[in-house]
Amino acid sequence: MKVLILLSVLFVGVCAGPCGNKVTGKCGYESCHPVKDGYLNVHFVPHSHDDVGWLKTVDQYYYGSEDSIQTAAVQFILDSVVEALSKNPDRRFIYVETAFFWKWWEKQNEETQATVKDLVSSGRLEFIGGAWSMNDEANANYISIIDQFTWGLRKLNDTFGECGRPHIGWQIDPFGHTRQMATIFSQLGYDGLFFGRLDNEEKTQRLENKTAEMIWQSSPNLGRSADLFTHVLYNQYSAPKGYCFDILCGMDPIVDDEMSPQYNVDWKAKGLIDFIQNQSRHYKTDNIILTMGEDFHYTAAGINFYSMDKIIKYINSKQSSGSKINAIYSTPSCYLKAVNDRKETFSTKSDDFLPYKSDKHSYWTGYFTSRPTQKYYERKGNNILQTCKQLAVQSMEGLKYESKITPLREAMGVMQHHDAITGTAKQHVANDYARILTEAISKCEEASSAVLLEISGFIKSNYTTCPLMNISACAVSEQSDQFVVTIYNPLSRPITEFARLPISDNDSYDVIDPQKKKLITQIVPIPESVINLPGRNSSATAELIFEATDLPPLGYKAFIVRKDHTKQNQNRIHTQQTQPEIDSVDIGDKRFGLKINTKDSSRYEMYVDGVAVPLLQNFLYYKSMAGDNRKAINRASGAYIFRPNGTALPICDHSNESKIFKGPLVEEIHTTCNNWTSQVIRKYKGEDHFEFEWLVGPIPNNDGIGKEVVSRFKIPQYHNDNTFYTDSNGREMLKRVLNYRSSFDLKENVENISGNYYPINSQIMLTDGRTQLAVLNDRAQGGSSLDDGELELMVHRRLFHDDAFGVDEALNERAFGTGLIARGQHYLTFGSVDKQYAVQRLLAQRKLIKPQYFMSINNSDITFNELIDNTVMQYSGMRNPLPNNVKLLTLEPWKEGTILLRLEHIFEFNEDKNLSKSVVVNIQDVFLNFHIISLKETTLGANQWLSENIRLSWKSDDKSTPSSDQIDKNTFTEIDPKHILLTPMQIRTFVAEIIATP
Ligand SMILES: *[C@@H]1O[C@H](CO)[C@@H](O)[C@H](O)[C@H]1NC(C)=O
Ligand SMILES: [Zn+2]
């Protein structure tokens, strides 16, 4: 309430002045206040850090509800900033989170919108970052990062044109920084990146060496075009202590009336100058940046600006008496431009900023795994979004579906926020994220179903989806005597998928493919641990498996499934359960198989091309450190922090029997580790990986000790020299060496478990030079290799203490009256180095963008022959698949008559003899429903024509590469769709004009 009263008092009649009148100014670098040569230029950067959900939900933050949790109201921030900027043209402000901006913009009248447009076009209000949210870097997948930038940037360009285009990455709060994120910024055409959080030792060392500004060489594949100027902020993102003028800080305003007893500007300015001089000792040029902001500050912006106006004026007034300090309102891009103008030479960096530690006991590596089921749901949201975007394009009426696609675009943008996918929001906020995602998914699936219905011409039916397949539940397959399952493949190459449909195991089924061929099926029981999941409301006790071969690219096959009443249980002879006397059992074969010790289900022998390799897999847990967080040594493990108390302890009791099921399609072993952990290990016919489907929880709470559960794989006597590899946002692999950082000296290495944890978005890998072991996952997780031959991934954590970094809740997730249970999959591959990259990359791609199932109950008055004869049972959206090393990354409705299209080379240059080569594709006539008439290339975010993007160039001390900027940049926007060259790891973005093929 206090906020509101202040606002109304301050801003009465403010807009009577110049706002609303057209101010034609310049934006971008041209609108910067000039710096002064021979002076230390101090850039005051007013900003507000507005989390898209954290302690409060997105809407609570926007409207300002639940003030008792946190005083934060984004709508009033934007209201008051616009007013305050209008009052004085010298003032500047940056805005970052477009999720909040658009919520506000839509509610403003024309006059306010016109004022904002003036502010933007004169560079007084500048958008920076510009994505839907300030995304997390560790857990976010590259597709979702690119998508959420695309959406935010598109709206900015549509509304504000060139002046709305951000130039700068502003990742001030995410808890560590990936190299792929830097690559993305470079490909977005940005000139630099600013952030606040990095390992405290690295920060100290960089400040000491004046290397807190550097050229980040972010991709060995893309070379110089992926270089990015990177600035480590001095004071994270806060104002200097004592200089927060926001109402939330309750500080005295600056008073420069010498007659007043409250006069304070002289000593306040002096204190600030001390701070400024200290800071400037750590940076190379005669410019420094003062971040004048904090979380949700500027709800009464006039107050903040009032004091800044005064102190800036006072500092500059001293120049006449010899002061060499020049204070200006600025933005990060104006600061960056001033630094760039100095032509300074900077050092380079080519690894990343992970893991992040804020003190020697606080490694922020717990959030790599926190809220494992939310992390899975987020991945699923991406999968569903890509599907509905593709199908909308294929309908040739893409724009008709905008209103059903956009909610999921925006929900996925929200999910990338650094307190969303990270699992570091409060429980009620996490519940709200799930609500947002669920509602958006259902709209997007409505669009997919509508398009599929048009394509298939399916009579008297409709499509539904089975959102609970991950707990082996699906109403349609469980309850219907006959139904059709349509499996859509969103990849640009054909895929063979083993479909698993939940059924009752008393029944037998026929599965008929689009060619009316009856398929081989197999029925495998669902493990007891799944059947008994709390909250699972399903009659399914088994899964019906069949092989959906060669699902067409961007297309589907529809399979008829019908209960066979005549031959009860005949299919079941396909699956045999072996006798418990046998000590060991094989799944797979000698070419690729596992021999499992049934007495100790953690011991295996892996067969790869006839050679036996011992393998262990076990579940273990770390006891979480409890503590009051008053001192570093008392830090508790929490939503952010992983702080184990000791090494991992085994959790399996091994007295449980394993069950083996073999049939023509899959061989699997069901193991029980203890009464809250179990696993299914399976090998499908013809596949080159093993699947480990784990189920963990409820993690017991009876001893009050938090537990963090890992699945650990080990090849004894394997020599990988303390070295392992992890992916960066699902793309390039980075080398990790135990207890070592390549770009700083790690001295305080006391947490040497959590300090060796890295985010695994897609895969973690070991090699001994001849062979390669990799484990892939289905959601973001923390992982490491703590000993030679060993890989571990953290699958679940349940904690009873908060780690005192703000969320103020213990990560003790509960569902259905008990601790949360999580189920997920790991995929293990092993083989010789020359083949394995291909196996890993192609498998990772399939597991990220999976086939989507659409179910339809068949009306029994239509015979199956009638159905097949009158329906398109098989459809391919492409005339030819794209090559295996190319992925159609994006296919989405864009503007009238155009689509957005991205092509990606999914290999690095040194991975595979053939697939790592550059490749040329012809996409002109590759799509079934349309023909490409023109193709214009844009930057990665699709908000600027590529030929118009000119990035600033920088000098680095790395002499190994030529210093010319943008060596391989295309100077033409218009591209021939018949010849598109892709180099390793390159992503190219196009706006295509299309016409329907006759
Ligand atoms: C950005 O907006 C401007 C102004 O509306 C428009 O001319 C331009 O084509 C847009 N850029 C892209 C890449 O769509
Ligand atoms: Zn934040």
PDB file of N, CA and C in Angstrom, residues 803-863:
ATOM      1  N   ASP A 803      19.049 -23.670   2.036  1.00  0.00           N
ATOM      2  CA  ASP A 803      20.468 -23.311   1.942  1.00  0.00           C
ATOM      3  C   ASP A 803      20.726 -21.797   2.070  1.00  0.00           C
ATOM      4  N   ALA A 804      19.677 -21.058   2.391  1.00  0.00           N
ATOM      5  CA  ALA A 804      19.803 -19.624   2.697  1.00  0.00           C
ATOM      6  C   ALA A 804      20.246 -18.765   1.511  1.00  0.00           C
ATOM      7  N   PHE A 805      19.830 -19.158   0.322  1.00  0.00           N
ATOM      8  CA  PHE A 805      20.071 -18.281  -0.829  1.00  0.00           C
ATOM      9  C   PHE A 805      18.764 -17.676  -1.335  1.00  0.00           C
ATOM     10  N   GLY A 806      17.784 -17.644  -0.462  1.00  0.00           N
ATOM     11  CA  GLY A 806      16.606 -16.854  -0.783  1.00  0.00           C
ATOM     12  C   GLY A 806      15.296 -17.610  -0.865  1.00  0.00           C
ATOM     13  N   VAL A 807      15.313 -18.845  -1.335  1.00  0.00           N
ATOM     14  CA  VAL A 807      14.026 -19.506  -1.559  1.00  0.00           C
ATOM     15  C   VAL A 807      13.326 -19.784  -0.236  1.00  0.00           C
ATOM     16  N   ASP A 808      14.106 -19.973   0.815  1.00  0.00           N
ATOM     17  CA  ASP A 808      13.573 -20.051   2.173  1.00  0.00           C
ATOM     18  C   ASP A 808      12.548 -21.173   2.362  1.00  0.00           C
ATOM     19  N   GLU A 809      12.787 -22.278   1.663  1.00  0.00           N
ATOM     20  CA  GLU A 809      11.981 -23.482   1.860  1.00  0.00           C
ATOM     21  C   GLU A 809      12.933 -24.647   1.656  1.00  0.00           C
ATOM     22  N   ALA A 810      12.711 -25.720   2.373  1.00  0.00           N
ATOM     23  CA  ALA A 810      13.499 -26.923   2.105  1.00  0.00           C
ATOM     24  C   ALA A 810      12.923 -27.608   0.867  1.00  0.00           C
ATOM     25  N   LEU A 811      13.783 -28.207   0.084  1.00  0.00           N
ATOM     26  CA  LEU A 811      13.332 -28.882  -1.140  1.00  0.00           C
ATOM     27  C   LEU A 811      12.809 -30.276  -0.763  1.00  0.00           C
ATOM     28  N   ASN A 812      11.622 -30.260  -0.207  1.00  0.00           N
ATOM     29  CA  ASN A 812      11.025 -31.504   0.265  1.00  0.00           C
ATOM     30  C   ASN A 812       9.735 -31.692  -0.525  1.00  0.00           C
ATOM     31  N   GLU A 813       9.893 -32.167  -1.742  1.00  0.00           N
ATOM     32  CA  GLU A 813       8.734 -32.269  -2.628  1.00  0.00           C
ATOM     33  C   GLU A 813       7.857 -33.436  -2.226  1.00  0.00           C
ATOM     34  N   ARG A 814       6.576 -33.170  -2.219  1.00  0.00           N
ATOM     35  CA  ARG A 814       5.614 -34.210  -1.858  1.00  0.00           C
ATOM     36  C   ARG A 814       4.528 -34.287  -2.913  1.00  0.00           C
ATOM     37  N   ALA A 815       3.974 -35.483  -3.063  1.00  0.00           N
ATOM     38  CA  ALA A 815       2.840 -35.638  -3.963  1.00  0.00           C
ATOM     39  C   ALA A 815       2.013 -36.806  -3.455  1.00  0.00           C
ATOM     40  N   PHE A 816       0.726 -36.677  -3.536  1.00  0.00           N
ATOM     41  CA  PHE A 816      -0.196 -37.739  -3.122  1.00  0.00           C
ATOM     42  C   PHE A 816       0.105 -38.226  -1.700  1.00  0.00           C
ATOM     43  N   GLY A 817       0.372 -37.278  -0.825  1.00  0.00           N
ATOM     44  CA  GLY A 817       0.514 -37.605   0.580  1.00  0.00           C
ATOM     45  C   GLY A 817       1.835 -38.224   0.985  1.00  0.00           C
ATOM     46  N   THR A 818       2.800 -38.260   0.059  1.00  0.00           N
ATOM     47  CA  THR A 818       4.089 -38.840   0.427  1.00  0.00           C
ATOM     48  C   THR A 818       5.198 -38.120  -0.336  1.00  0.00           C
ATOM     49  N   GLY A 819       6.437 -38.476  -0.061  1.00  0.00           N
ATOM     50  CA  GLY A 819       7.537 -37.857  -0.787  1.00  0.00           C
ATOM     51  C   GLY A 819       7.410 -38.131  -2.283  1.00  0.00           C
ATOM     52  N   LEU A 820       7.847 -37.176  -3.073  1.00  0.00           N
ATOM     53  CA  LEU A 820       7.710 -37.288  -4.524  1.00  0.00           C
ATOM     54  C   LEU A 820       8.485 -38.492  -5.079  1.00  0.00           C
ATOM     55  N   ILE A 821       7.857 -39.191  -5.997  1.00  0.00           N
ATOM     56  CA  ILE A 821       8.512 -40.302  -6.696  1.00  0.00           C
ATOM     57  C   ILE A 821       8.828 -39.836  -8.116  1.00  0.00           C
ATOM     58  N   ALA A 822      10.021 -40.125  -8.574  1.00  0.00           N
ATOM     59  CA  ALA A 822      10.392 -39.728  -9.937  1.00  0.00           C
ATOM     60  C   ALA A 822      10.755 -40.974 -10.739  1.00  0.00           C
ATOM     61  N   ARG A 823      10.406 -40.964 -12.020  1.00  0.00           N
ATOM     62  CA  ARG A 823      10.752 -42.062 -12.912  1.00  0.00           C
ATOM     63  C   ARG A 823      11.372 -41.466 -14.161  1.00  0.00           C
ATOM     64  N   GLY A 824      12.432 -42.064 -14.634  1.00  0.00           N
ATOM     65  CA  GLY A 824      13.063 -41.530 -15.837  1.00  0.00           C
ATOM     66  C   GLY A 824      13.984 -42.557 -16.475  1.00  0.00           C
ATOM     67  N   GLN A 825      14.664 -42.126 -17.525  1.00  0.00           N
ATOM     68  CA  GLN A 825      15.473 -43.077 -18.289  1.00  0.00           C
ATOM     69  C   GLN A 825      16.893 -42.576 -18.506  1.00  0.00           C
ATOM     70  N   HIS A 826      17.817 -43.514 -18.463  1.00  0.00           N
ATOM     71  CA  HIS A 826      19.187 -43.295 -18.911  1.00  0.00           C
ATOM     72  C   HIS A 826      19.449 -44.243 -20.074  1.00  0.00           C
ATOM     73  N   TYR A 827      20.282 -43.801 -20.983  1.00  0.00           N
ATOM     74  CA  TYR A 827      20.602 -44.623 -22.157  1.00  0.00           C
ATOM     75  C   TYR A 827      22.106 -44.780 -22.193  1.00  0.00           C
ATOM     76  N   LEU A 828      22.548 -46.013 -22.129  1.00  0.00           N
ATOM     77  CA  LEU A 828      23.988 -46.248 -22.069  1.00  0.00           C
ATOM     78  C   LEU A 828      24.487 -46.757 -23.416  1.00  0.00           C
ATOM     79  N   THR A 829      25.561 -46.152 -23.890  1.00  0.00           N
ATOM     80  CA  THR A 829      26.179 -46.634 -25.124  1.00  0.00           C
ATOM     81  C   THR A 829      27.663 -46.875 -24.858  1.00  0.00           C
ATOM     82  N   PHE A 830      28.217 -47.806 -25.596  1.00  0.00           N
ATOM     83  CA  PHE A 830      29.642 -48.110 -25.443  1.00  0.00           C
ATOM     84  C   PHE A 830      30.140 -48.678 -26.762  1.00  0.00           C
ATOM     85  N   GLY A 831      31.351 -48.290 -27.155  1.00  0.00           N
ATOM     86  CA  GLY A 831      31.911 -48.852 -28.383  1.00  0.00           C
ATOM     87  C   GLY A 831      33.171 -48.102 -28.764  1.00  0.00           C
ATOM     88  N   SER A 832      33.656 -48.379 -29.963  1.00  0.00           N
ATOM     89  CA  SER A 832      34.930 -47.786 -30.350  1.00  0.00           C
ATOM     90  C   SER A 832      34.745 -46.313 -30.723  1.00  0.00           C
ATOM     91  N   VAL A 833      35.783 -45.524 -30.434  1.00  0.00           N
ATOM     92  CA  VAL A 833      35.672 -44.074 -30.607  1.00  0.00           C
ATOM     93  C   VAL A 833      35.260 -43.658 -32.013  1.00  0.00           C
ATOM     94  N   ASP A 834      35.704 -44.409 -33.004  1.00  0.00           N
ATOM     95  CA  ASP A 834      35.403 -43.964 -34.368  1.00  0.00           C
ATOM     96  C   ASP A 834      33.912 -44.074 -34.710  1.00  0.00           C
ATOM     97  N   LYS A 835      33.168 -44.894 -33.973  1.00  0.00           N
ATOM     98  CA  LYS A 835      31.744 -45.026 -34.289  1.00  0.00           C
ATOM     99  C   LYS A 835      30.833 -44.326 -33.277  1.00  0.00           C
ATOM    100  N   GLN A 836      31.345 -44.128 -32.077  1.00  0.00           N
ATOM    101  CA  GLN A 836      30.434 -43.800 -30.987  1.00  0.00           C
ATOM    102  C   GLN A 836      29.815 -42.414 -31.045  1.00  0.00           C
ATOM    103  N   TYR A 837      30.560 -41.440 -31.557  1.00  0.00           N
ATOM    104  CA  TYR A 837      29.957 -40.108 -31.609  1.00  0.00           C
ATOM    105  C   TYR A 837      28.668 -40.137 -32.415  1.00  0.00           C
ATOM    106  N   ALA A 838      28.699 -40.881 -33.495  1.00  0.00           N
ATOM    107  CA  ALA A 838      27.498 -40.947 -34.326  1.00  0.00           C
ATOM    108  C   ALA A 838      26.359 -41.578 -33.536  1.00  0.00           C
ATOM    109  N   VAL A 839      26.670 -42.658 -32.826  1.00  0.00           N
ATOM    110  CA  VAL A 839      25.640 -43.318 -32.013  1.00  0.00           C
ATOM    111  C   VAL A 839      25.079 -42.326 -30.990  1.00  0.00           C
ATOM    112  N   GLN A 840      25.972 -41.629 -30.295  1.00  0.00           N
ATOM    113  CA  GLN A 840      25.540 -40.714 -29.231  1.00  0.00           C
ATOM    114  C   GLN A 840      24.731 -39.534 -29.767  1.00  0.00           C
ATOM    115  N   ARG A 841      25.228 -38.898 -30.808  1.00  0.00           N
ATOM    116  CA  ARG A 841      24.533 -37.712 -31.332  1.00  0.00           C
ATOM    117  C   ARG A 841      23.139 -38.074 -31.862  1.00  0.00           C
ATOM    118  N   LEU A 842      23.074 -39.175 -32.607  1.00  0.00           N
ATOM    119  CA  LEU A 842      21.788 -39.531 -33.212  1.00  0.00           C
ATOM    120  C   LEU A 842      20.794 -39.976 -32.139  1.00  0.00           C
ATOM    121  N   LEU A 843      21.309 -40.668 -31.135  1.00  0.00           N
ATOM    122  CA  LEU A 843      20.430 -41.097 -30.051  1.00  0.00           C
ATOM    123  C   LEU A 843      19.961 -39.882 -29.234  1.00  0.00           C
ATOM    124  N   ALA A 844      20.879 -38.969 -28.955  1.00  0.00           N
ATOM    125  CA  ALA A 844      20.510 -37.773 -28.180  1.00  0.00           C
ATOM    126  C   ALA A 844      19.415 -36.997 -28.907  1.00  0.00           C
ATOM    127  N   GLN A 845      19.548 -36.903 -30.209  1.00  0.00           N
ATOM    128  CA  GLN A 845      18.556 -36.178 -30.997  1.00  0.00           C
ATOM    129  C   GLN A 845      17.181 -36.855 -30.894  1.00  0.00           C
ATOM    130  N   ARG A 846      17.183 -38.184 -30.999  1.00  0.00           N
ATOM    131  CA  ARG A 846      15.917 -38.934 -30.903  1.00  0.00           C
ATOM    132  C   ARG A 846      15.279 -38.812 -29.536  1.00  0.00           C
ATOM    133  N   LYS A 847      16.103 -38.711 -28.489  1.00  0.00           N
ATOM    134  CA  LYS A 847      15.531 -38.676 -27.147  1.00  0.00           C
ATOM    135  C   LYS A 847      15.081 -37.273 -26.764  1.00  0.00           C
ATOM    136  N   LEU A 848      15.599 -36.274 -27.449  1.00  0.00           N
ATOM    137  CA  LEU A 848      15.170 -34.908 -27.174  1.00  0.00           C
ATOM    138  C   LEU A 848      13.858 -34.593 -27.893  1.00  0.00           C
ATOM    139  N   ILE A 849      13.785 -34.997 -29.132  1.00  0.00           N
ATOM    140  CA  ILE A 849      12.582 -34.734 -29.931  1.00  0.00           C
ATOM    141  C   ILE A 849      11.983 -36.095 -30.288  1.00  0.00           C
ATOM    142  N   LYS A 850      11.118 -36.558 -29.420  1.00  0.00           N
ATOM    143  CA  LYS A 850      10.596 -37.927 -29.540  1.00  0.00           C
ATOM    144  C   LYS A 850       9.324 -37.956 -30.374  1.00  0.00           C
ATOM    145  N   PRO A 851       9.013 -39.131 -30.909  1.00  0.00           N
ATOM    146  CA  PRO A 851       7.717 -39.275 -31.578  1.00  0.00           C
ATOM    147  C   PRO A 851       6.567 -38.994 -30.612  1.00  0.00           C
ATOM    148  N   GLN A 852       5.516 -38.421 -31.136  1.00  0.00           N
ATOM    149  CA  GLN A 852       4.357 -38.059 -30.315  1.00  0.00           C
ATOM    150  C   GLN A 852       3.172 -38.970 -30.622  1.00  0.00           C
ATOM    151  N   TYR A 853       2.488 -39.385 -29.586  1.00  0.00           N
ATOM    152  CA  TYR A 853       1.374 -40.336 -29.728  1.00  0.00           C
ATOM    153  C   TYR A 853       0.031 -39.627 -29.689  1.00  0.00           C
ATOM    154  N   PHE A 854      -0.779 -39.907 -30.666  1.00  0.00           N
ATOM    155  CA  PHE A 854      -2.151 -39.387 -30.681  1.00  0.00           C
ATOM    156  C   PHE A 854      -3.086 -40.584 -30.749  1.00  0.00           C
ATOM    157  N   MET A 855      -4.017 -40.662 -29.820  1.00  0.00           N
ATOM    158  CA  MET A 855      -4.875 -41.835 -29.705  1.00  0.00           C
ATOM    159  C   MET A 855      -6.271 -41.496 -30.225  1.00  0.00           C
ATOM    160  N   SER A 856      -6.901 -42.460 -30.865  1.00  0.00           N
ATOM    161  CA  SER A 856      -8.306 -42.267 -31.217  1.00  0.00           C
ATOM    162  C   SER A 856      -9.061 -43.560 -30.984  1.00  0.00           C
ATOM    163  N   ILE A 857     -10.181 -43.391 -30.343  1.00  0.00           N
ATOM    164  CA  ILE A 857     -11.048 -44.551 -30.135  1.00  0.00           C
ATOM    165  C   ILE A 857     -11.831 -44.731 -31.425  1.00  0.00           C
ATOM    166  N   ASN A 858     -11.861 -45.934 -31.895  1.00  0.00           N
ATOM    167  CA  ASN A 858     -12.551 -46.142 -33.149  1.00  0.00           C
ATOM    168  C   ASN A 858     -14.008 -46.445 -32.893  1.00  0.00           C
ATOM    169  N   ASN A 859     -14.827 -45.746 -33.656  1.00  0.00           N
ATOM    170  CA  ASN A 859     -16.249 -46.044 -33.563  1.00  0.00           C
ATOM    171  C   ASN A 859     -16.506 -47.436 -34.087  1.00  0.00           C
ATOM    172  N   SER A 860     -17.197 -48.238 -33.324  1.00  0.00           N
ATOM    173  CA  SER A 860     -17.288 -49.649 -33.716  1.00  0.00           C
ATOM    174  C   SER A 860     -18.186 -49.871 -34.920  1.00  0.00           C
ATOM    175  N   ASP A 861     -18.917 -48.807 -35.330  1.00  0.00           N
ATOM    176  CA  ASP A 861     -19.714 -49.040 -36.535  1.00  0.00           C
ATOM    177  C   ASP A 861     -18.894 -48.905 -37.819  1.00  0.00           C
ATOM    178  N   ILE A 862     -17.625 -48.635 -37.669  1.00  0.00           N
ATOM    179  CA  ILE A 862     -16.773 -48.591 -38.866  1.00  0.00           C
ATOM    180  C   ILE A 862     -15.834 -49.781 -38.810  1.00  0.00           C
ATOM    181  N   THR A 863     -15.771 -50.536 -39.860  1.00  0.00           N
ATOM    182  CA  THR A 863     -14.856 -51.675 -39.840  1.00  0.00           C
ATOM    183  C   THR A 863     -13.441 -51.166 -40.093  1.00  0.00           C
TER     184      THR A 863
END
